[in-house]
Short mmCIF file of C-alpha atoms in Angstrom, two decimals:
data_model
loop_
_atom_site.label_atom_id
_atom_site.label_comp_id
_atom_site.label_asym_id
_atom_site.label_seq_id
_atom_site.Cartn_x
_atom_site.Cartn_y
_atom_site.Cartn_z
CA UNK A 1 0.00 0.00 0.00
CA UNK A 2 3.01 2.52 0.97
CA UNK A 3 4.88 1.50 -2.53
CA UNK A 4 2.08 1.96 -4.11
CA UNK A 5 0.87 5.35 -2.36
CA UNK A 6 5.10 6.83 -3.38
CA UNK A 7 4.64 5.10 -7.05
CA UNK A 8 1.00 7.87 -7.20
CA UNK A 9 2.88 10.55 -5.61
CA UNK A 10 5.60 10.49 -7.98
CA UNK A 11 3.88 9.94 -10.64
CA UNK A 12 1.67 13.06 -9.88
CA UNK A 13 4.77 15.30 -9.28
CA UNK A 14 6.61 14.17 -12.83
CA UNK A 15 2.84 15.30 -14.64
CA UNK A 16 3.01 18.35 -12.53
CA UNK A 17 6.65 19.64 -12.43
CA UNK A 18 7.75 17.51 -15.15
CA UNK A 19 10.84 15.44 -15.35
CA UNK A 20 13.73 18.40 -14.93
CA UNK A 21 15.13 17.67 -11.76
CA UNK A 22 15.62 14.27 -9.85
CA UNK A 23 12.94 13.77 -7.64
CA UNK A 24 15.21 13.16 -3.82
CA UNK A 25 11.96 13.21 -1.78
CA UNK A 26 10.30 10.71 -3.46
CA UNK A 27 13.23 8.10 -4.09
CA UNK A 28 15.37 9.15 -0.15
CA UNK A 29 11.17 7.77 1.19
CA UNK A 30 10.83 5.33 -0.71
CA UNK A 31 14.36 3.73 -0.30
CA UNK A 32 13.19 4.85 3.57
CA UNK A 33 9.84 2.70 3.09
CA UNK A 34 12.15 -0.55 1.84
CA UNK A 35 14.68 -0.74 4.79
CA UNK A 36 12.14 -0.19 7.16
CA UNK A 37 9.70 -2.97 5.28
CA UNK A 38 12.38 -5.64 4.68
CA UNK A 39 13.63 -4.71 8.60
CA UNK A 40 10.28 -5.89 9.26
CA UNK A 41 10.25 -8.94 7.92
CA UNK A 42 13.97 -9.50 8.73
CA UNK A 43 12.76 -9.30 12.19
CA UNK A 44 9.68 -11.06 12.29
CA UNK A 45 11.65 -14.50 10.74
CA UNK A 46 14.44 -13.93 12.86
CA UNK A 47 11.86 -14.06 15.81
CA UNK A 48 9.91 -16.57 14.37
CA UNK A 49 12.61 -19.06 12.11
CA UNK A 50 13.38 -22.06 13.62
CA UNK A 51 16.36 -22.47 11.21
CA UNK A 52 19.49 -20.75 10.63
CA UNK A 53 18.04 -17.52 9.21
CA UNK A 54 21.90 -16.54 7.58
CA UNK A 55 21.23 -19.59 5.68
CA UNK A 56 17.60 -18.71 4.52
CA UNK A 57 17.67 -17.48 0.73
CA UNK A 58 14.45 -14.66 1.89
CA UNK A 59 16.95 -13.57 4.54
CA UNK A 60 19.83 -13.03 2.29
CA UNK A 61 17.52 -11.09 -0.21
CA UNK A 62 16.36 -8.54 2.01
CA UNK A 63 19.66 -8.05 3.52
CA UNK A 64 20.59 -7.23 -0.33
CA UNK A 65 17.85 -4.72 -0.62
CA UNK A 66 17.86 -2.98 2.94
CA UNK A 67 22.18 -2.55 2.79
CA UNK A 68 21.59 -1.24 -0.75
CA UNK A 69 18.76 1.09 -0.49
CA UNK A 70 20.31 2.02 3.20
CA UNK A 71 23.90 3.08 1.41
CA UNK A 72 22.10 5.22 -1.48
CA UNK A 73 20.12 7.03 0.78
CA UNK A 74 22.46 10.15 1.39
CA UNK A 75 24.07 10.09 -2.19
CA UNK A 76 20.12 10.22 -3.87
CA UNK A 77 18.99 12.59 -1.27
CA UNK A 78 22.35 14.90 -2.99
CA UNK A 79 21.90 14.29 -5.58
CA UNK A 80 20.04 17.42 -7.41
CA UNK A 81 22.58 19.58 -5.39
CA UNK A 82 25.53 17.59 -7.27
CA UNK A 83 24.90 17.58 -10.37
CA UNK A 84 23.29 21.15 -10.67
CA UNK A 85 26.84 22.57 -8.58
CA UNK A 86 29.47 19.77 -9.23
CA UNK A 87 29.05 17.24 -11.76
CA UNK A 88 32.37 15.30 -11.43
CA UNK A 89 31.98 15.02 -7.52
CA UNK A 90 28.41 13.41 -8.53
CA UNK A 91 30.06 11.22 -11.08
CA UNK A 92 32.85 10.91 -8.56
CA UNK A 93 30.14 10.06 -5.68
CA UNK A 94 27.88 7.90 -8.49
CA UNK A 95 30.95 4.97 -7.32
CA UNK A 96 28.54 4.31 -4.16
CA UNK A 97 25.96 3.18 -6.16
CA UNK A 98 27.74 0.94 -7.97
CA UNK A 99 29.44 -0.31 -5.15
CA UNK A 100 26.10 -0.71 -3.43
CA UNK A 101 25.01 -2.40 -6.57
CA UNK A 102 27.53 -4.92 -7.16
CA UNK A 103 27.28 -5.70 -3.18
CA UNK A 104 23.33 -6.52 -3.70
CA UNK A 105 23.45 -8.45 -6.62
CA UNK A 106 26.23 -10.59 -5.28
CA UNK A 107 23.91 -11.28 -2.38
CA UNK A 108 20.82 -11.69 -5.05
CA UNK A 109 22.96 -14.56 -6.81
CA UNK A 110 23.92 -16.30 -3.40
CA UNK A 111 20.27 -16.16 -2.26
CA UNK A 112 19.07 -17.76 -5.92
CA UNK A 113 22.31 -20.29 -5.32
CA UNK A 114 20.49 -20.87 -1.58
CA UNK A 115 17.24 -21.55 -2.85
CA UNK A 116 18.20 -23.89 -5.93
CA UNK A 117 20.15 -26.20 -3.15
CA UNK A 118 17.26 -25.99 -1.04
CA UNK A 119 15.09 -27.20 -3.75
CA UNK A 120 17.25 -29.59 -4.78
CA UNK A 121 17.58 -30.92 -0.99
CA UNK A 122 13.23 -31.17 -0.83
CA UNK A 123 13.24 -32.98 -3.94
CA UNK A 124 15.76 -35.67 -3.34
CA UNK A 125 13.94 -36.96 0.18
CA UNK B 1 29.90 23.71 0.69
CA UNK B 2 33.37 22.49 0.26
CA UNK B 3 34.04 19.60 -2.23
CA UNK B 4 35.79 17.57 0.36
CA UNK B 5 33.17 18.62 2.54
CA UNK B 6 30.11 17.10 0.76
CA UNK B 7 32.23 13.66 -0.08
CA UNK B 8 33.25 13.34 3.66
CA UNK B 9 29.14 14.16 4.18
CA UNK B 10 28.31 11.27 1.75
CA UNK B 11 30.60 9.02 3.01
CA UNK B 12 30.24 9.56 6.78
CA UNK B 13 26.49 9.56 6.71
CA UNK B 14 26.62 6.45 4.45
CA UNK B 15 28.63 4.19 6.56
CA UNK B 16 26.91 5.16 9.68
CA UNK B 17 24.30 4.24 8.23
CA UNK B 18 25.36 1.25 6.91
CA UNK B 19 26.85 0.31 10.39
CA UNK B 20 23.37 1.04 11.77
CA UNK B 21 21.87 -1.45 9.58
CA UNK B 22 24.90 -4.09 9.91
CA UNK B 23 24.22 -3.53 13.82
CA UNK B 24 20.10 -4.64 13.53
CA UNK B 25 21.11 -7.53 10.94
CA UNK B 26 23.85 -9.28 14.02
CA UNK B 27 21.29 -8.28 16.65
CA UNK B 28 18.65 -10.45 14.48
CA UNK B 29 21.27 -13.13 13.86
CA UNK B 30 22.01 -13.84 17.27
CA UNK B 31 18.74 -14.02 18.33
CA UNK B 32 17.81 -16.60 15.78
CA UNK B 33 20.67 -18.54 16.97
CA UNK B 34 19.99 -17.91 20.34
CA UNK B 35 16.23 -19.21 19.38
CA UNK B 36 17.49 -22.06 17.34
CA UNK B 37 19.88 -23.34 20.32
CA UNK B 38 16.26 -23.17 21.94
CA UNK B 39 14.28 -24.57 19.98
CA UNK B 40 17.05 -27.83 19.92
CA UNK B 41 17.60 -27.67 23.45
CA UNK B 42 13.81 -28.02 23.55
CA UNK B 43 13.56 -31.10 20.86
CA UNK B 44 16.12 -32.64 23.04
CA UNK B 45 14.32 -32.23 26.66
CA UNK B 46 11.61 -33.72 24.66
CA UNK B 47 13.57 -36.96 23.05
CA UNK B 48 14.74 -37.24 26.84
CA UNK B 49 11.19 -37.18 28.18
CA UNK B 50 9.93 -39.27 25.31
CA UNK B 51 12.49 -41.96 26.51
CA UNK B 52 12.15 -41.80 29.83
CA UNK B 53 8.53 -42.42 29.40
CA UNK B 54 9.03 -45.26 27.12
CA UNK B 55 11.59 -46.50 29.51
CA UNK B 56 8.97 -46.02 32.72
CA UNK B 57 6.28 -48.07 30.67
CA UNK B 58 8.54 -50.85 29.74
CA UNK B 59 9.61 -51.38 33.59
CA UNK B 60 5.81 -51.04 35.26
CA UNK B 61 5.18 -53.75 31.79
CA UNK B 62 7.76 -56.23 32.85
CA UNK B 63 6.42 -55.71 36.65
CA UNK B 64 2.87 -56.79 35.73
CA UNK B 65 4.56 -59.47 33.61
CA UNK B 66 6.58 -60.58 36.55
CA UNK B 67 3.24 -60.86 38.47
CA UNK B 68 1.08 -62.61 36.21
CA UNK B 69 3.89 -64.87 35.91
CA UNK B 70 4.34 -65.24 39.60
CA UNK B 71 0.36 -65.78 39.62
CA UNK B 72 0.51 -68.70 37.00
CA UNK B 73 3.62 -70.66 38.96
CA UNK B 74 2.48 -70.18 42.62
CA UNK B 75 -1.33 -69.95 42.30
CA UNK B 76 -2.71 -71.66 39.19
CA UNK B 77 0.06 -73.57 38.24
CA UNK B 78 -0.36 -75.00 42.54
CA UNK B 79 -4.52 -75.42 41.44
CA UNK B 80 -3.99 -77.45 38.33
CA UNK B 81 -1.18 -79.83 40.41
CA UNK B 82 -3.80 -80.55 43.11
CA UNK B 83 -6.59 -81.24 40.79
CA UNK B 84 -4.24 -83.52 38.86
CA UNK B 85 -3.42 -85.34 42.39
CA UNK B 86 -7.26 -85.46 43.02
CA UNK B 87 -7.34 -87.01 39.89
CA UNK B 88 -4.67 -89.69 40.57
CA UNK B 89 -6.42 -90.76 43.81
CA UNK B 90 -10.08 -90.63 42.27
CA UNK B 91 -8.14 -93.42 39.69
CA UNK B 92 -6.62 -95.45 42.51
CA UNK B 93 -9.70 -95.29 44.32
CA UNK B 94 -12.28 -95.88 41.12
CA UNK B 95 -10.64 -98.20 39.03
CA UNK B 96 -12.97 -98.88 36.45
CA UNK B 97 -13.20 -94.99 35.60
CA UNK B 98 -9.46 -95.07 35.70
CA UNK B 99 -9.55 -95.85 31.82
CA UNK B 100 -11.77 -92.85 31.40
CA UNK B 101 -9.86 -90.54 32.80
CA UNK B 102 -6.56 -91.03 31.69
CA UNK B 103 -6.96 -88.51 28.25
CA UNK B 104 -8.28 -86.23 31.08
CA UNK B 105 -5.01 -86.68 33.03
CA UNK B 106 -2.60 -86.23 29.46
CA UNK B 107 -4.58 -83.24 28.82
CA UNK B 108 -4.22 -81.76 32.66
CA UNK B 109 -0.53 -82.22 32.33
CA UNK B 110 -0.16 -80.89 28.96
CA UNK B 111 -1.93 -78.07 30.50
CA UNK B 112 0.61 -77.89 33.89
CA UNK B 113 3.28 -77.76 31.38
CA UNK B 114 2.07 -75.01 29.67
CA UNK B 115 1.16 -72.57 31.96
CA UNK B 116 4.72 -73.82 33.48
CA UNK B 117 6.21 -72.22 30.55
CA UNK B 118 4.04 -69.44 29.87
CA UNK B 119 5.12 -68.23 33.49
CA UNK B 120 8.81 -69.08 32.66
CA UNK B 121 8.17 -66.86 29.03
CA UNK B 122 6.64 -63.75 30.79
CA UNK B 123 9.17 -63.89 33.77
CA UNK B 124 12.54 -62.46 32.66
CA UNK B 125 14.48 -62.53 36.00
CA UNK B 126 16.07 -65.81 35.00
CA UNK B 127 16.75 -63.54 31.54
CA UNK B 128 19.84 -62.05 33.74
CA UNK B 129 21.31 -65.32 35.49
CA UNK B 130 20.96 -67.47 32.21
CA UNK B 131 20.94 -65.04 29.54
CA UNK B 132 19.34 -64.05 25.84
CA UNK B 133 20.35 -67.67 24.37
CA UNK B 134 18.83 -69.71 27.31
CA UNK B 135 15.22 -67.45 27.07
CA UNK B 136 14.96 -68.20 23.20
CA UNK B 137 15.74 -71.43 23.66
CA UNK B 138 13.11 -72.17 26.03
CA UNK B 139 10.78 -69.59 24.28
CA UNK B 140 11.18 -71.68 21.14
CA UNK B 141 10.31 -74.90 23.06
CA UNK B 142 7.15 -73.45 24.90
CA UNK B 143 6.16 -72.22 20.66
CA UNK B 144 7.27 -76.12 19.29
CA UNK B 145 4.71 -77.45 21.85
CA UNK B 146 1.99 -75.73 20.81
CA UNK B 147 2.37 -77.78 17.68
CA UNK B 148 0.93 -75.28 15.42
CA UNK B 149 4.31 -74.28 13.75
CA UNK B 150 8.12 -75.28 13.43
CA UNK B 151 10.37 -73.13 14.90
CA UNK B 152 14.13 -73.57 13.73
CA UNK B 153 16.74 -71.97 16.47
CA UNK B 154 20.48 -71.64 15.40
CA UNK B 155 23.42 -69.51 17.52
CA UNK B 156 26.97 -69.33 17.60
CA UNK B 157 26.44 -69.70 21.42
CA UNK B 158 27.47 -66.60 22.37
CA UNK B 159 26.14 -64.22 24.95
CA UNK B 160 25.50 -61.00 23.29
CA UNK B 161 27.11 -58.61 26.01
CA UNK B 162 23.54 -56.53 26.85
CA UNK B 163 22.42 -55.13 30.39
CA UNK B 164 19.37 -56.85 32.09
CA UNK B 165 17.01 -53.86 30.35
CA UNK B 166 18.53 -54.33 26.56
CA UNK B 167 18.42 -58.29 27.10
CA UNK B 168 14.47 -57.76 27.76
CA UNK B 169 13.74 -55.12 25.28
CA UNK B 170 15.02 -57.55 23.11
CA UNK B 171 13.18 -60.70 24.49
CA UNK B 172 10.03 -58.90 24.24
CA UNK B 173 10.53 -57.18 20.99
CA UNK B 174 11.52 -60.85 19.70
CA UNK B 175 8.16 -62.10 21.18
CA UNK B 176 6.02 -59.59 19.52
CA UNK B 177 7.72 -61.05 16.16
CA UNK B 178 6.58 -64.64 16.81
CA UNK B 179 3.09 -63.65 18.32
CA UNK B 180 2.66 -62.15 15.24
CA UNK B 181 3.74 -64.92 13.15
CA UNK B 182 1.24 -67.11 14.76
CA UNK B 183 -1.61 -64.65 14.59
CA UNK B 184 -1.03 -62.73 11.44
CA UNK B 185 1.29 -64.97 9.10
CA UNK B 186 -0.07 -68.42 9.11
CA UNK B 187 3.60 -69.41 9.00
CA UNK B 188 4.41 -73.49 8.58
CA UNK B 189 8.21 -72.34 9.73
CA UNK B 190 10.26 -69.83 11.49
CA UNK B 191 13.70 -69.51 11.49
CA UNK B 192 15.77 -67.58 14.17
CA UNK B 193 19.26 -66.93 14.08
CA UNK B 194 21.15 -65.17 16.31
CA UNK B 195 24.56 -64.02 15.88
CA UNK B 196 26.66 -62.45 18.77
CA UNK B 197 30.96 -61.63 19.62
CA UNK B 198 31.68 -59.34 16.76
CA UNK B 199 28.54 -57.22 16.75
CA UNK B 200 24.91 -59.00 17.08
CA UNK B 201 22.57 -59.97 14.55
CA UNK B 202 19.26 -61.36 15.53
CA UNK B 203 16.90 -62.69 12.65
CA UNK B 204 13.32 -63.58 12.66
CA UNK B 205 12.04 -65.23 9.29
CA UNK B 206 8.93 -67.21 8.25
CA UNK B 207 7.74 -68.64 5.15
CA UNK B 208 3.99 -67.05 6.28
CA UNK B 209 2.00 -64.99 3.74
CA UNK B 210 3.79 -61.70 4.06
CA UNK B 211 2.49 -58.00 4.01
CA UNK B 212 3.13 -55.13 1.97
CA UNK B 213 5.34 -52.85 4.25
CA UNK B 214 4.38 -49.22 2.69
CA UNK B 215 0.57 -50.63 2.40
CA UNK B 216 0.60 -51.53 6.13
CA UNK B 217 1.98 -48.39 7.41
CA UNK B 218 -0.09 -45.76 5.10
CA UNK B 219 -2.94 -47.74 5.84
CA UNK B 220 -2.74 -46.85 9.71
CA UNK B 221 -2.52 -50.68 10.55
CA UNK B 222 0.90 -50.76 11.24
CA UNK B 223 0.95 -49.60 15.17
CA UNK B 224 2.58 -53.00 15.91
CA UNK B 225 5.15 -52.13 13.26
CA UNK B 226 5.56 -48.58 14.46
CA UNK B 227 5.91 -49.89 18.41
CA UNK B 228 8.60 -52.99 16.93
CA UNK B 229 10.98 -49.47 15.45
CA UNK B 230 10.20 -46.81 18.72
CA UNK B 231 11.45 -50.64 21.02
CA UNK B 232 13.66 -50.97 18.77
CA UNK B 233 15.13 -47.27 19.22
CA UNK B 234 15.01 -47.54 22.61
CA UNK B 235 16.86 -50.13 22.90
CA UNK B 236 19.72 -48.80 20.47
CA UNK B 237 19.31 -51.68 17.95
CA UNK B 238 18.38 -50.92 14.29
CA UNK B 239 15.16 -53.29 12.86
CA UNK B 240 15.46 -53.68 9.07
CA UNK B 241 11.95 -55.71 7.87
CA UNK B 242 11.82 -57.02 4.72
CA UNK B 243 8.59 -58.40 3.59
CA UNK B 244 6.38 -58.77 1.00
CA UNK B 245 2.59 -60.46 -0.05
CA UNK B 246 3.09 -64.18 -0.23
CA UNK B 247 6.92 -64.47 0.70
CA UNK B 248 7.22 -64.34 4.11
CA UNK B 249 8.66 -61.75 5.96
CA UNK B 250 12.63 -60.99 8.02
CA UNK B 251 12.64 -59.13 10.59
CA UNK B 252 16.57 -58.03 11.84
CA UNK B 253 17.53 -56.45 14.55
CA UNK B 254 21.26 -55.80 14.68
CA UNK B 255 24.00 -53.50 16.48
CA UNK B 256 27.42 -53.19 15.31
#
């Protein structure tokens, strides 16, 4: 419902003020709105797993998503202020994202790589 | 703003956030653990209980056994021998119904010996004086009187080296086997073979009509099947049961 209630609100401000400028509010809350969703449900199967959670290919994935969302968070929320006054420090600063990227992805592929042996494991008993 | 300001900014706020987040994601990882090591320490109070309940059922079991037993020798077993000396002197006193009443008198022995060694089967103190191979051995007698079956024995002699509580877990777990045989299998044989020194290998086999293991099971029949593997648990020997429809069925129990 949140998502969903950002997705409206941003759409509404690119119709209104049109695409010129990157829009920080909207993307710094709704990075805000995943760390504090996939928290959540880190939290609730931490409380409620009765298995290694580290080991869990849904835990792995939203440790991906809240560390990269978390690390973007002050370079996005900059990010009109870069590249209107400095645009090599914001292609200079543009290295988080990537960073944050690779790091996320690398956790995507070992929670897929999770899940496949898991599947494997149910299907062979 | 500075240009080393704003990266310092970036960077700073970044990590502590990132630190903020790594700090929640431990905190949630060592509570799981804590809540796994829990959860096992749980599973394992409850194996423990489990067993200990198991155990406590087996002992007040043998106890009534023990009784009954006692019963049959001392009470009954006394009963039968005085009506059969009633009978002797009702003979020597009546001698033309002395004819008459000698299939009576076969049958009244027969039926001394029997309870004689039903008592001896369900009493299992002699079980830790004479030991596993001594109990079969007279179990398979008190079964080869009964005439319904043949019961082949064969051991290498040895003594399997078992406490008194393994010994009867065994016994009894041995005597569900043949009960069964008799009840369920319509066996003409049954072979037992026990192996002991090097490991110990006892095996139950009869040529009766078999059962479909996986049928039995699914089909919520096989409680006596399911009690045979919890005994057999308990008593730290694995069962393997190989059977099918119309060949008979092996039951081994076994301990390396």
């Amino acid at each position: 419902m949140g998502m969903i209630a950002l997705t409206i609100y941003w759409l509404l401000d690119v119709i209104v003020n049109g695409i010129v400028l990157f829009k920080n509010g909207i993307f710094v809350a709704i990075s805000l709105f995943y760390v504090v969703c996939f928290l959540t449900l880190l939290i609730s199967k931490s409380i409620f797993s009765q298995k290694k959670i580290y080991l869990q290919p849904l835990f792995i994935l939203a440790v991906a998503t809240i560390l990269y969302f978390a690390a973007i968070i002050p370079f996005f929320g900059l990010m009109n202020y870069l590249t209107t006054n400095d645009m090599s420090l914001a292609i200079k600063l543009f290295k988080i994202n990537i960073v944050a990227a690779i790091l996320r992805y690398g956790l995507v592929a070992i929670a897929f790589y999770l899940y496949g042996n898991q599947a494997k494991g149910v299907h062979v008993t | 703003m500075l240009h080393n300001d704003i990266v310092l900014t970036v960077l700073v706020s970044t990590l502590l956030i990132l630190l903020l987040v790594a700090g929640v994601i431990i905190t949630m990882i060592l509570a799981n653990r804590r809540h796994v090591q829990q959860e096992v320490k749980m599973a394992q109070m409850q194996v423990e209980y489990e067993k200990e309940l198991r155990m406590v059922e087996n002992e007040v079991q043998e106890q009534v056994l023990t009784n009954v037993a006692r019963e049959l020798h001392d009470n009954i077993g006394q009963l039968l021998t005085l009506i059969r000396l009633q009978l002797e002197q009702e003979k020597l006193d009546n001698e033309d119904i002395a004819q008459k009443l000698t299939p009576v008198d076969s049958t009244l022995t027969e039926t001394i010996d029997q309870v004689r060694m039903l008592s001896h089967s369900l009493n299992t103190d002699y079980l830790e004086s004479q030991g596993l191979n001594y109990a079969i051995e007279k179990e398979v007698d008190r079964l080869s009187k009964l005439r319904k079956l043949k019961v082949h024995w064969d051991t290498n002699g040895i003594e399997p080296a078992f406490d008194k509580g393994k010994r009867i877990m065994i016994f009894r777990m041995l005597q569900e086997v043949l009960n069964n045989a008799l009840k369920h299998a319509t066996a003409k044989n049954i072979y037992i073979t026990m192996r002991a020194g090097e490991g110990f290998t006892l095996e139950i086999k009869d040529d009766g009509r078999g059962f479909d293991k996986e049928m039995v099971m699914s089909s919520g029949k096989g409680s006596g099947l399911n009690n045979l593997q919890k005994r057999a648990k308990l008593a730290e020997v694995s069962l393997h049961i190989t059977s099918a429809t119309g060949k008979g069925s092996i039951f081994t129990f076994s301990e390396s």
